Structure formats: C-alpha cells, structure tokens
CSV table of C-alpha atoms and ligand atoms in Angstrom, one decimal:
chain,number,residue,atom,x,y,z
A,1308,UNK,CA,-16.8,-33.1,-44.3
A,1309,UNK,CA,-19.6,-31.6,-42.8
A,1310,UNK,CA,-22.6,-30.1,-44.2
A,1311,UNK,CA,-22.2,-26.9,-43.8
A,1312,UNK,CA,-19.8,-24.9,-45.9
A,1313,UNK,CA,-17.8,-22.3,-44.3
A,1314,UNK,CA,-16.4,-19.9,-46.7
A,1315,UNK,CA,-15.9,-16.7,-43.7
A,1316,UNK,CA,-12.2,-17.4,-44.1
A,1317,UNK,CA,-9.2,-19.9,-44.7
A,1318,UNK,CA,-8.1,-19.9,-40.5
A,1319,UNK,CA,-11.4,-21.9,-39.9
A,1320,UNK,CA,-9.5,-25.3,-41.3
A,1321,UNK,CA,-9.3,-28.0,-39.0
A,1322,UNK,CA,-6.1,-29.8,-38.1
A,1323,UNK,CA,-6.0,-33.1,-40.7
A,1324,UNK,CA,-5.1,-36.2,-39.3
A,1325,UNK,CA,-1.7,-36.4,-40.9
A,1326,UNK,CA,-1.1,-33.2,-39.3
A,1327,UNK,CA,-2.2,-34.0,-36.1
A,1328,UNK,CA,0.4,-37.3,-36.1
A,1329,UNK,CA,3.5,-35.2,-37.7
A,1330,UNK,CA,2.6,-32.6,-34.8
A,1331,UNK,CA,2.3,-35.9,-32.1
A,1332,UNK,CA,5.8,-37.2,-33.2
A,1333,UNK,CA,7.5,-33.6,-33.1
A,1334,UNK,CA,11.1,-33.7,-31.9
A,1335,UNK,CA,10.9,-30.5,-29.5
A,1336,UNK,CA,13.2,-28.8,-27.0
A,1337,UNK,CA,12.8,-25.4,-25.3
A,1338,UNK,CA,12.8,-23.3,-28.0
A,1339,UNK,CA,13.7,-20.0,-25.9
A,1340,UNK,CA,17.0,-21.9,-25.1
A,1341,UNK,CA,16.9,-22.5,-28.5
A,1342,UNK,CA,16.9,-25.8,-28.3
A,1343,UNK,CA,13.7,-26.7,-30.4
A,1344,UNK,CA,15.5,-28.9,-33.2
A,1345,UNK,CA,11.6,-29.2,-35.2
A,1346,UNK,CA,11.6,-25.0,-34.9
A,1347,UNK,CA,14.8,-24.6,-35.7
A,1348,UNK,CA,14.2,-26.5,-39.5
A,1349,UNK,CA,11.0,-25.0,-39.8
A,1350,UNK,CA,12.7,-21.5,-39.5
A,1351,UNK,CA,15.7,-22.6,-41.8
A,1352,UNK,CA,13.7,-24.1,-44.4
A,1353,UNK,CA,11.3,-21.0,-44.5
A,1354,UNK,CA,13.9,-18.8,-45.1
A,1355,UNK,CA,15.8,-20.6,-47.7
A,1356,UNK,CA,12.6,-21.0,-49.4
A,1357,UNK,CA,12.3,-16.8,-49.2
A,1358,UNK,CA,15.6,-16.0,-49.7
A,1359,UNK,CA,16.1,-14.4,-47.1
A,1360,UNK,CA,19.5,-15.0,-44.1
A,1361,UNK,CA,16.9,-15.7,-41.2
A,1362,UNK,CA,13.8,-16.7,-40.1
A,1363,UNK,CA,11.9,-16.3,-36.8
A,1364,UNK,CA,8.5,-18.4,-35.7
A,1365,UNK,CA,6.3,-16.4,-33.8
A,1366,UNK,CA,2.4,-17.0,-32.9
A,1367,UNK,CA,0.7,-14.6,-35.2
A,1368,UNK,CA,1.1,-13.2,-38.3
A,1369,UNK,CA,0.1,-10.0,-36.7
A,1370,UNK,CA,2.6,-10.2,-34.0
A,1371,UNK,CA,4.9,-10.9,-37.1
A,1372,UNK,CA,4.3,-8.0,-38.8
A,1373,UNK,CA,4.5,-5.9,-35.4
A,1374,UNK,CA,7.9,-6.9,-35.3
A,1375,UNK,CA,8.6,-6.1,-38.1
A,1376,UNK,CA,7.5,-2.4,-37.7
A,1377,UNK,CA,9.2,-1.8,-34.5
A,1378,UNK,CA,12.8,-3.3,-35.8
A,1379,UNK,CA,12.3,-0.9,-39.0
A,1380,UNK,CA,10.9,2.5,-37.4
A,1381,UNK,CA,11.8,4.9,-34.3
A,1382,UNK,CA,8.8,6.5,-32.7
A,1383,UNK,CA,6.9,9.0,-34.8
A,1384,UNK,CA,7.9,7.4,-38.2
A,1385,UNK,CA,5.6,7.6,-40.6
A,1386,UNK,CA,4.4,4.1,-42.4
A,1387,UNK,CA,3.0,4.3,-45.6
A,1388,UNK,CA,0.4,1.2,-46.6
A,1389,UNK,CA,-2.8,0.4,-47.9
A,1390,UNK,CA,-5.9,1.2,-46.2
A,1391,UNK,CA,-7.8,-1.3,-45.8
A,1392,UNK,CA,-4.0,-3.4,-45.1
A,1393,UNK,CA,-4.1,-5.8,-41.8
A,1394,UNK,CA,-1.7,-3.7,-40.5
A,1395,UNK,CA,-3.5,-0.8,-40.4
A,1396,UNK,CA,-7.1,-2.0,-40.3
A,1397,UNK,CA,-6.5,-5.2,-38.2
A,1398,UNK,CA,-4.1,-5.3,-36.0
A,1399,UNK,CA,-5.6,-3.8,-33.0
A,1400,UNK,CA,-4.0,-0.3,-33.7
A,1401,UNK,CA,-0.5,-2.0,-32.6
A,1402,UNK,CA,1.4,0.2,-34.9
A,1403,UNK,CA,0.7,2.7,-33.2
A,1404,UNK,CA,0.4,1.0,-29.7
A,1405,UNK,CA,3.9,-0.8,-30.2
A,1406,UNK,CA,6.3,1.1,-32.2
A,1407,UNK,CA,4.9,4.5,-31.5
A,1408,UNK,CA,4.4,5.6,-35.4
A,1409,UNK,CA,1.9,6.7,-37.3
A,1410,UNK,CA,0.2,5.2,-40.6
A,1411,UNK,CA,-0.2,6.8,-43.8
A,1412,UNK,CA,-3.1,4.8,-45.3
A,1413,UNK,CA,-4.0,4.8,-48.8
A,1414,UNK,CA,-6.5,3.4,-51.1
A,1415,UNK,CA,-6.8,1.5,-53.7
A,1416,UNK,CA,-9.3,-0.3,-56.0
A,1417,UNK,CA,-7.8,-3.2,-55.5
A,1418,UNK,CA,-5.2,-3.4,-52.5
A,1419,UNK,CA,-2.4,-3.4,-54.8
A,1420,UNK,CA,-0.4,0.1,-54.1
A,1421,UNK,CA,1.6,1.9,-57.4
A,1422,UNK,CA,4.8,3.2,-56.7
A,1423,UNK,CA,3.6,6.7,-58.2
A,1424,UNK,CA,1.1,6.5,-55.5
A,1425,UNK,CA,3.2,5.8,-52.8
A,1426,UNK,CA,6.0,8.4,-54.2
A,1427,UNK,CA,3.7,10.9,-53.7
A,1428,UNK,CA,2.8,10.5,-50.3
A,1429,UNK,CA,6.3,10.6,-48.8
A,1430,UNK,CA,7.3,13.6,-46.5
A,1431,UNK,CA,9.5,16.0,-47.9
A,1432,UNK,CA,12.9,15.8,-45.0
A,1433,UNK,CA,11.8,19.0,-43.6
A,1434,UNK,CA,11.1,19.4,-39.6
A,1435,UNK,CA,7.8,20.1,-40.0
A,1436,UNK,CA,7.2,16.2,-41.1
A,1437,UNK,CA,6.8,13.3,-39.6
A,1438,UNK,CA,9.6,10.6,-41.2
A,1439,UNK,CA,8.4,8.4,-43.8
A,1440,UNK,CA,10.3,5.3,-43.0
A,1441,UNK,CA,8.4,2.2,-44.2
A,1442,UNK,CA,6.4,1.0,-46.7
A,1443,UNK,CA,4.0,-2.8,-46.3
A,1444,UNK,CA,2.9,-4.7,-49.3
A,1445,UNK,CA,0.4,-7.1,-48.5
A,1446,UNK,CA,0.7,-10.0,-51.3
A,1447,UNK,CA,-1.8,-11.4,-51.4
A,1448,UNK,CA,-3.9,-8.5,-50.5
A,1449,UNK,CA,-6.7,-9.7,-48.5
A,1450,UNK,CA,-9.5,-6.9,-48.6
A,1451,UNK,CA,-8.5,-6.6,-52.1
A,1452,UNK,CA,-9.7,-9.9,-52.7
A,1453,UNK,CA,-6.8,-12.1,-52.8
A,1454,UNK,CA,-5.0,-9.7,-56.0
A,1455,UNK,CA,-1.3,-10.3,-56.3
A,1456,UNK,CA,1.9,-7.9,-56.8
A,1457,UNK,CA,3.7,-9.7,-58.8
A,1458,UNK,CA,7.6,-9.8,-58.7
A,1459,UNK,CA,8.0,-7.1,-61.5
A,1460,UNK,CA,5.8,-4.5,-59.4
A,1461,UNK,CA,6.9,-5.5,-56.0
A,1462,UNK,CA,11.1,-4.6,-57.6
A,1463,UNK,CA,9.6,-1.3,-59.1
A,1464,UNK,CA,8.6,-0.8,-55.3
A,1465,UNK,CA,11.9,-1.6,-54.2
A,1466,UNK,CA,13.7,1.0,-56.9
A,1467,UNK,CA,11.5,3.6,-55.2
A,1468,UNK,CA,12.0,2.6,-51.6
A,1469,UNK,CA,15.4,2.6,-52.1
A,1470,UNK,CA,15.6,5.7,-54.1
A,1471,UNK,CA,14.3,7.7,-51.0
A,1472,UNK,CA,16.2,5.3,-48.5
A,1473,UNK,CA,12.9,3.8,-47.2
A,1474,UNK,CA,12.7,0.0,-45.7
A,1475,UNK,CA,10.0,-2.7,-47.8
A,1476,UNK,CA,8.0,-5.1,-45.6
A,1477,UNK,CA,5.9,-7.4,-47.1
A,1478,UNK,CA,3.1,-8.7,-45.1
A,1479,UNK,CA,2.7,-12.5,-47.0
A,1480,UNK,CA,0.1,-14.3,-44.8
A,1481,UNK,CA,-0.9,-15.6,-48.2
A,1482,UNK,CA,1.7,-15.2,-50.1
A,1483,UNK,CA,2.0,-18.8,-50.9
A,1484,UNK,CA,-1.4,-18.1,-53.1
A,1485,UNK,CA,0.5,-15.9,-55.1
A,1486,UNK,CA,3.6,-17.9,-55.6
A,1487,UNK,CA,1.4,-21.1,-56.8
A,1488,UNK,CA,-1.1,-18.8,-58.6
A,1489,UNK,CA,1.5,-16.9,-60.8
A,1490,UNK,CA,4.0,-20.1,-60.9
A,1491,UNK,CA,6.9,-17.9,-59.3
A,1492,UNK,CA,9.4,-19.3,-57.0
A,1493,UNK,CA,9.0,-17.8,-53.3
A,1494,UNK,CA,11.8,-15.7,-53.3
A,1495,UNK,CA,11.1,-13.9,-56.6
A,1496,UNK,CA,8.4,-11.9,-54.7
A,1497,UNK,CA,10.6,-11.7,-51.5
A,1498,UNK,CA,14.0,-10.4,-53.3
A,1499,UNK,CA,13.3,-6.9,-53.4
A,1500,UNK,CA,11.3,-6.6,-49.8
A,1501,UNK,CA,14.4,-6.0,-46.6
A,1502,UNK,CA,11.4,-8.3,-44.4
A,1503,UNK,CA,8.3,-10.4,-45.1
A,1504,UNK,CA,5.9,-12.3,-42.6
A,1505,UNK,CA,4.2,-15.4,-43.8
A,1506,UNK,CA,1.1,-17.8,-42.1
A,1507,UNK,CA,0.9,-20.8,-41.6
A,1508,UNK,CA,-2.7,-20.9,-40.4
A,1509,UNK,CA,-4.0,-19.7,-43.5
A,1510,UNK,CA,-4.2,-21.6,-46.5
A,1511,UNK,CA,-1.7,-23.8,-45.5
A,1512,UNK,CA,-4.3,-25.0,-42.7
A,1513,UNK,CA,-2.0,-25.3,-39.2
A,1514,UNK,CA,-3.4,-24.2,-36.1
A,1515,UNK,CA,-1.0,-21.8,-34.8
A,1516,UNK,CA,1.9,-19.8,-36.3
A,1517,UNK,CA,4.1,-17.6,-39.0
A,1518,UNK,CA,7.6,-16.7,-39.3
A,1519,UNK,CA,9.4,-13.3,-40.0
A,1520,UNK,CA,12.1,-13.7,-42.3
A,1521,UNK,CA,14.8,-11.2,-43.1
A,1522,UNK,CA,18.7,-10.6,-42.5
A,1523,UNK,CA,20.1,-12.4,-39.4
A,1524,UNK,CA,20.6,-8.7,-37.9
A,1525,UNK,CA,17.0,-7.8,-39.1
A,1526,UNK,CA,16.1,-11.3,-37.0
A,1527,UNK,CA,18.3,-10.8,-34.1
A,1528,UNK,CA,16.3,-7.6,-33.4
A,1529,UNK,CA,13.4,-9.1,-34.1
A,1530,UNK,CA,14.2,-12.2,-31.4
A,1531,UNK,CA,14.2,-9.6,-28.8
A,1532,UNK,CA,10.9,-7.8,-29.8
A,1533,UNK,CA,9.2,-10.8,-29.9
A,1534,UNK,CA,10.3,-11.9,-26.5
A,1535,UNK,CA,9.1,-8.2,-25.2
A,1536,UNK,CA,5.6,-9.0,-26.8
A,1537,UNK,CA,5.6,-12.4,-24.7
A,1538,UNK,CA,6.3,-14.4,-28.1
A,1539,UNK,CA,8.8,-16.6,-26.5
A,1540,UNK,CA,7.3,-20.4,-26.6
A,1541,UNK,CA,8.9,-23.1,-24.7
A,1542,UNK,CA,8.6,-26.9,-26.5
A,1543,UNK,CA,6.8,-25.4,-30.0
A,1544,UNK,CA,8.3,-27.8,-32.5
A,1545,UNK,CA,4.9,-29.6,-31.8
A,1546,UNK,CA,3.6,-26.4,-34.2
A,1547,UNK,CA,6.5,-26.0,-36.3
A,1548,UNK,CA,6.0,-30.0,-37.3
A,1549,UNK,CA,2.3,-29.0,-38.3
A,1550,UNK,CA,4.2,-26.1,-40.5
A,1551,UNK,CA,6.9,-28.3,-42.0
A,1552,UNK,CA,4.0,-30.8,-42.9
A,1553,UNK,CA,2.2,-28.1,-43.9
A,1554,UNK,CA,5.0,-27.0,-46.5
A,1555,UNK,CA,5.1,-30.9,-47.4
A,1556,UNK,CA,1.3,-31.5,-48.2
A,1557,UNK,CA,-0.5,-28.3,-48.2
A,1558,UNK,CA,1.3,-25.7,-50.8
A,1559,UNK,CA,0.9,-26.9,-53.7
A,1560,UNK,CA,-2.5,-28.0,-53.3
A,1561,UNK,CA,-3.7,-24.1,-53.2
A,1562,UNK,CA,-4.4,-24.1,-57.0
A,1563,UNK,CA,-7.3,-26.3,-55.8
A,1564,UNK,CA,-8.7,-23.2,-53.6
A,1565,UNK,CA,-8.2,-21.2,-56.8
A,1566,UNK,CA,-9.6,-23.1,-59.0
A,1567,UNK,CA,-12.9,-23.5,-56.3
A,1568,UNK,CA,-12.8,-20.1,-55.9
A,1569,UNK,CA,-12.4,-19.5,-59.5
A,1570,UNK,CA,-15.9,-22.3,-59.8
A,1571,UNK,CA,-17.5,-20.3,-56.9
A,1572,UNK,CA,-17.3,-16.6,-58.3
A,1573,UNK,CA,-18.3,-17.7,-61.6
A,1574,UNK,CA,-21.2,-19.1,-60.4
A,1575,UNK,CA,-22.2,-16.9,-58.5
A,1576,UNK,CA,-21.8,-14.3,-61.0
A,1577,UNK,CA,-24.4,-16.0,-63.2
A,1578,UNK,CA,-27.1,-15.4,-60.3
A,1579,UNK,CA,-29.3,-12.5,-60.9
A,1580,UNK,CA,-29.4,-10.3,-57.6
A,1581,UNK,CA,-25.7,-10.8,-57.1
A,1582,UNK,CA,-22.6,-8.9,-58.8
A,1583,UNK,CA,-19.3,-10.4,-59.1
A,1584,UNK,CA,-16.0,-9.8,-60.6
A,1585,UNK,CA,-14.6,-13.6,-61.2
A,1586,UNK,CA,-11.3,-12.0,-62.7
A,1587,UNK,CA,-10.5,-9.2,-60.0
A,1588,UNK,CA,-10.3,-12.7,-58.1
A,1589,UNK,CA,-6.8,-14.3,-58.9
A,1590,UNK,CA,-6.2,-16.7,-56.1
A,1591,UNK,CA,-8.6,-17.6,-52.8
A,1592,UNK,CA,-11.0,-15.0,-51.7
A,1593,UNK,CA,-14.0,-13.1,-53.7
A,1594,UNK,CA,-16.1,-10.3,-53.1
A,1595,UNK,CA,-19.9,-10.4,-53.8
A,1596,UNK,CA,-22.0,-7.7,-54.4
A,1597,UNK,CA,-25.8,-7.8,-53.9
A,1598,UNK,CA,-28.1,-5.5,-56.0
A,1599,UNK,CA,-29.7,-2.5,-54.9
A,1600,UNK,CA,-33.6,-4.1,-53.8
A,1601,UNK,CA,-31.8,-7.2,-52.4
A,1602,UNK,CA,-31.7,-7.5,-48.8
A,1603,UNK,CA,-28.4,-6.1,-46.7
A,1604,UNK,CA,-25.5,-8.2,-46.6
A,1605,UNK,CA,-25.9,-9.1,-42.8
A,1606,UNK,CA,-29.3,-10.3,-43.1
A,1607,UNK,CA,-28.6,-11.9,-46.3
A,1608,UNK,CA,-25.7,-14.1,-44.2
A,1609,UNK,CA,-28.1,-14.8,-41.7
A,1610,UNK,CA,-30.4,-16.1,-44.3
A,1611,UNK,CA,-27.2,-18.2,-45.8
A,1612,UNK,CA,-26.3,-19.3,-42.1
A,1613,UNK,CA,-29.8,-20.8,-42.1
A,1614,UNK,CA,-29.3,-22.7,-45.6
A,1615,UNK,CA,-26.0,-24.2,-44.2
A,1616,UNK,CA,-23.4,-21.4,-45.6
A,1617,UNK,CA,-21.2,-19.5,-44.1
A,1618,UNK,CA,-19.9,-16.3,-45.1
A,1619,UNK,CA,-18.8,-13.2,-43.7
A,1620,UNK,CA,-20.6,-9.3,-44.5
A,1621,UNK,CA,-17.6,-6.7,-45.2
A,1622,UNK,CA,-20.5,-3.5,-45.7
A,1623,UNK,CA,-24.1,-2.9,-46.2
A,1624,UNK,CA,-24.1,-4.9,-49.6
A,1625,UNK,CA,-21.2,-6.9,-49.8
A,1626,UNK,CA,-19.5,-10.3,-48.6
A,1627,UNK,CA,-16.0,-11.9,-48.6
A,1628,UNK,CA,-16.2,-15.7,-49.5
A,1629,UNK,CA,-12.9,-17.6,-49.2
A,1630,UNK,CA,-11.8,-21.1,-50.5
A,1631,UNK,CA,-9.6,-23.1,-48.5
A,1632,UNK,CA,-8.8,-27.3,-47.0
A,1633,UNK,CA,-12.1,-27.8,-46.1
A,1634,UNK,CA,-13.8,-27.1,-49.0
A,1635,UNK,CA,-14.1,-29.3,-51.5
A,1636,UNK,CA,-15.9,-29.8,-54.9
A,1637,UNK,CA,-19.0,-30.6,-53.4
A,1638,UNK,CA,-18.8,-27.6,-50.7
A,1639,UNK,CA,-19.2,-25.4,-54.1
A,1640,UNK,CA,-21.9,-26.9,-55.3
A,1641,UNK,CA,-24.1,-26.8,-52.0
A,1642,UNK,CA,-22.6,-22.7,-51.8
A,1643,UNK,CA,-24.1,-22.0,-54.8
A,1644,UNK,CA,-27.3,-23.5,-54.2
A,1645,UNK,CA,-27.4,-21.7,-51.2
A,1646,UNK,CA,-26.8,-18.6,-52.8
A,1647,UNK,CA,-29.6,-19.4,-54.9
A,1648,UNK,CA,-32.2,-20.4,-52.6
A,1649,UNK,CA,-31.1,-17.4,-50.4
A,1650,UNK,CA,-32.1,-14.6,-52.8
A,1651,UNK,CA,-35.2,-16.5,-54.6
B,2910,PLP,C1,-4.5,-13.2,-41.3
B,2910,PLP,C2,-3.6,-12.1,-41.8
B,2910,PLP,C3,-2.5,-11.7,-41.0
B,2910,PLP,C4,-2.2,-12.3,-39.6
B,2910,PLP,O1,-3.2,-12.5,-38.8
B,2910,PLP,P1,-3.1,-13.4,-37.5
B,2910,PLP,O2,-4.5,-13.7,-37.2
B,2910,PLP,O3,-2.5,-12.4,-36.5
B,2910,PLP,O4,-2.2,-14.5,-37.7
B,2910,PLP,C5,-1.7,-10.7,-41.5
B,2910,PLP,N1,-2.0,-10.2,-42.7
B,2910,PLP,C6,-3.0,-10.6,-43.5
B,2910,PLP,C7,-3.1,-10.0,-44.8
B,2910,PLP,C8,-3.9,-11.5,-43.0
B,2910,PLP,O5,-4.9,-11.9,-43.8
C-alpha cells in the first residue's frame, strides 16, 4: 500500500496479484465468433446471479447503459431519470447522441426517485408530447452518495412503469454495494427492472468491463448495438477471468468499504469546519461539506493532495470521498489526519 490514500473514487484500484494470475491463465477464444469459453461463464453466471435470461459483457458501464437506451427507445422518446444520474450527467450526452431521445431529469435530495415523482412527469399520449418511454434507477446512486432503492421501492417502480406501459433500466455499476449492504440476494433488486448494467471496475476492482443483463431478445438487440458502438472484443476472457475472480474474492468483501466508509464519515463528522451526514451514507461513497469561512473545496483538495489525500471537489464547498480495495484500515486513519491537518 502506498502512502497516499486515494479516496477520488473506487475505478482507481489496481489489479491484485491473484487477479492478474486468474486473468494470465484465462481460457479465451474470439469472443465475436463467440467462441470466448471464460466470457461466455462470466456472462452466464452474471445473469443467473440477476435473474435475468441473458447477459452481455461490454467495455463500459456507460456503453452498457447506452445499449440499453437504444434497445428500449425510438428516436424522440422521452427518458425519465435522475438528474444528477450517469446517464444523464456523465455519459457524454450519448442519450441523446446515440438513441436520438431526450432526458427528463429530475431531482432529488438523495438520488433515490419516488414513483409519485416520476408519475407526475410522464407525458399525457397526446401529439403534442414527446413519448415517455423509459425510466433508469441508478442503485446505488452515485451522486447521491452511495443511497440504495431497496427491492420494495424499486417493485413499487415497476407497478407504475407498468401501469403506464413504460420499460425500467436499472443502471447497477454498484449495485453489488447494495445487495451486500442490505443482505438481499441480487436478483431481488433486479426482478422488477426489464434491464440492468452492472461494473466490474468498480468496487469489485477489475480493470476493464460490465455486462447488460436482460431477456435473451432484450440481449440479442443489445449484441448488435454493441457491435455498432465498436464493442465487439476479440480474445476478452483475459477480462472476463478478472470478473469471475472478481465475483469469487471481491463481493463480499464490500461491507469492508462500508464499514471504512462508515469509520471515515464519522470521523470526519467530529472535525469542526467540516459537515457530514454519516447516515445519508449507506454503502461506499460520502459527501463532505465544508463550513462557510473554510477555504473552497478545490483549494481545500489541493491542500489534501499535499498531505497525501486524495479526494475529488463536486462544488464550491463540497467533496465526494469513496472507500474501496485499496483502502485499508490504516488508509482511514492517515485520511482523517489529513483532514485535520488540512483545515487547522
Ligand atoms: C461508473 C458508473 C457507470 C459506468 O461508468 P464507466 O466508466 O463507463 O464504466 C455507470 N453508472 C454509474 C452510476 C457509475 O458510477
């Protein structure tokens, strides 16, 4: 481990060795023959794990959840998420770009969208309005600082989806938090959603990858999109062994991330100058307020760069710190210090 203690996000995790030798001894084929036998588990084991038909590995989750727009939408759809959702705020605008429709963010306290709120921002079927078509759930929501839907509000999503004959993505790069934070089986989140994306280069700490899992229809139209967004990979079951390894060795060790995180925010909320919310916090990322008077949140991370801590600004006064692989007990320690020394 090395000194300094990156909390700017879970994708910074290196490789581990175990990792590297599962992905050195990969069986692999070409997978756009599909004759990858290492991708092939991976996607079969994925989604029997979600419950879902079919499951397809692609390089991103963003390219993942691009799919999964185009598949579910014609061109000028409407989409209905959150607003400050990776696939509205993050993906480079490909919503729009790809599949031609446009979003209907909307906010929320804490990333987590009610089905009131969503039920009130479809379009009547009039001519006049653009089709709502789709609605994402991002569980966990990132920008809402790692909060969970559980299984209960994602199926009260689904009775209203389906009561106005809308399609239910769920965007789970981390869902995996949420399944080990709330001790739910996978596919009790995914049951209700007709698609969900996952990562792998999240907490789960591979290099490369997610899958899109859904019906084997959903997938077969998904195969082609991907291959039109030059997501076809040739001998890839050297990443799908880091995924299946991954699964393995690195899910169930997320309640270790939580329960740093958990360490983290509540230290951190014991620091004058600083405001934090430990229980708005459930699995791996925390936002951090600083006090009006306190320096700005970028040169308050340049300050923390200096001490040997990184963390990312999100505005003028606050800053996302996330828990993952590479962080261990120690790690916390030194990030609190440095929180301290930063602000005395
Ligand atoms: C990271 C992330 C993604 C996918 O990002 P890629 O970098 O394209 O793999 C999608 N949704 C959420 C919520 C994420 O945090």
């Amino acid at each position: 481990m090395s000194t300094v203690v990156d909390l700017r996000s879970d994708t910074v995790t290196k490789p581990t060795a175990g990792m590297r030798k599962a992905m050195a001894e990969a069986e692999v084929g070409d997978d756009v023959y599909g004759e990858d036998p290492t991708v092939r588990r991976l996607e079969e084991r994925v989604a029997a794990q979600l419950g879902k038909e079919a499951a397809l590995f692609v390089p991103s989750g963003s390219m993942a959840n691009m799919i999964a727009v185009r598949v579910h939408t014609e061109a000028s759809d409407e989409v209905i998420l959150e607003a400050m959702g990776h696939s509205y705020a993050y993906e480079a605008g490909g919503m729009a770009g790809i599949s031609g429709v446009q979003a209907r963010p909307l906010p929320t306290p804490d990333g987590l969208l009610s089905p009131e709120q969503v039920e009130a921002a479809i379009n009547p079927k009039n001519a006049h309005f653009a089709r709502t078509r789709l609605v994402i759930v991002e569980n966990t929501s990132n920008r809402g600082g790692g909060t969970i839907y559980t299984p209960e509000h994602i199926e009260r999503m689904k009775q209203l989806t389906e009561r106005h004959e809308l399609a239910l993505h769920m965007d789970g790069a981390r869902l995996w938090n949420a399944h080990v934070a709330l001790s739910r089986p996978l596919d009790d989140f995914t049951q209700h959603v007709a698609s969900v994306s996952v990562c792998l280069s999240k907490g789960l700490g591979c290099p490369v990858g997610s899958l899109l899992a859904g019906t084997r229809a959903f997938i077969e139209r998904a195969h082609r999109f991907r291959k039109m967004l030059g997501g076809g990979m040739r001998q890839v079951g050297i990443l799908a062994a880091a995924g299946l390894y991954a699964l393995d060795h690195h899910l169930a060790r997320l309640e270790e991330d939580h329960a740093r995180l958990a360490r983290l925010t509540g230290g951190l909320a014991q620091i004058p100058g600083l405001s934090v919310q430990p229980e708005r916090h459930p699995t791996n990322i925390g936002f951090v307020e600083l006090a009006p008077g306190s320096p700005d949140a970028k040169s308050f991370v340049e300050r923390l760069r200096a001490l040997g801590v990184l963390a990312n600004a999100t505005g003028t006064r606050s800053l996302r710190v996330l828990t993952h692989l590479d962080v261990d007990d120690a790690s916390i320690e030194r990030a609190l210090d440095g929180f301290r020394r930063a602000l005395a």
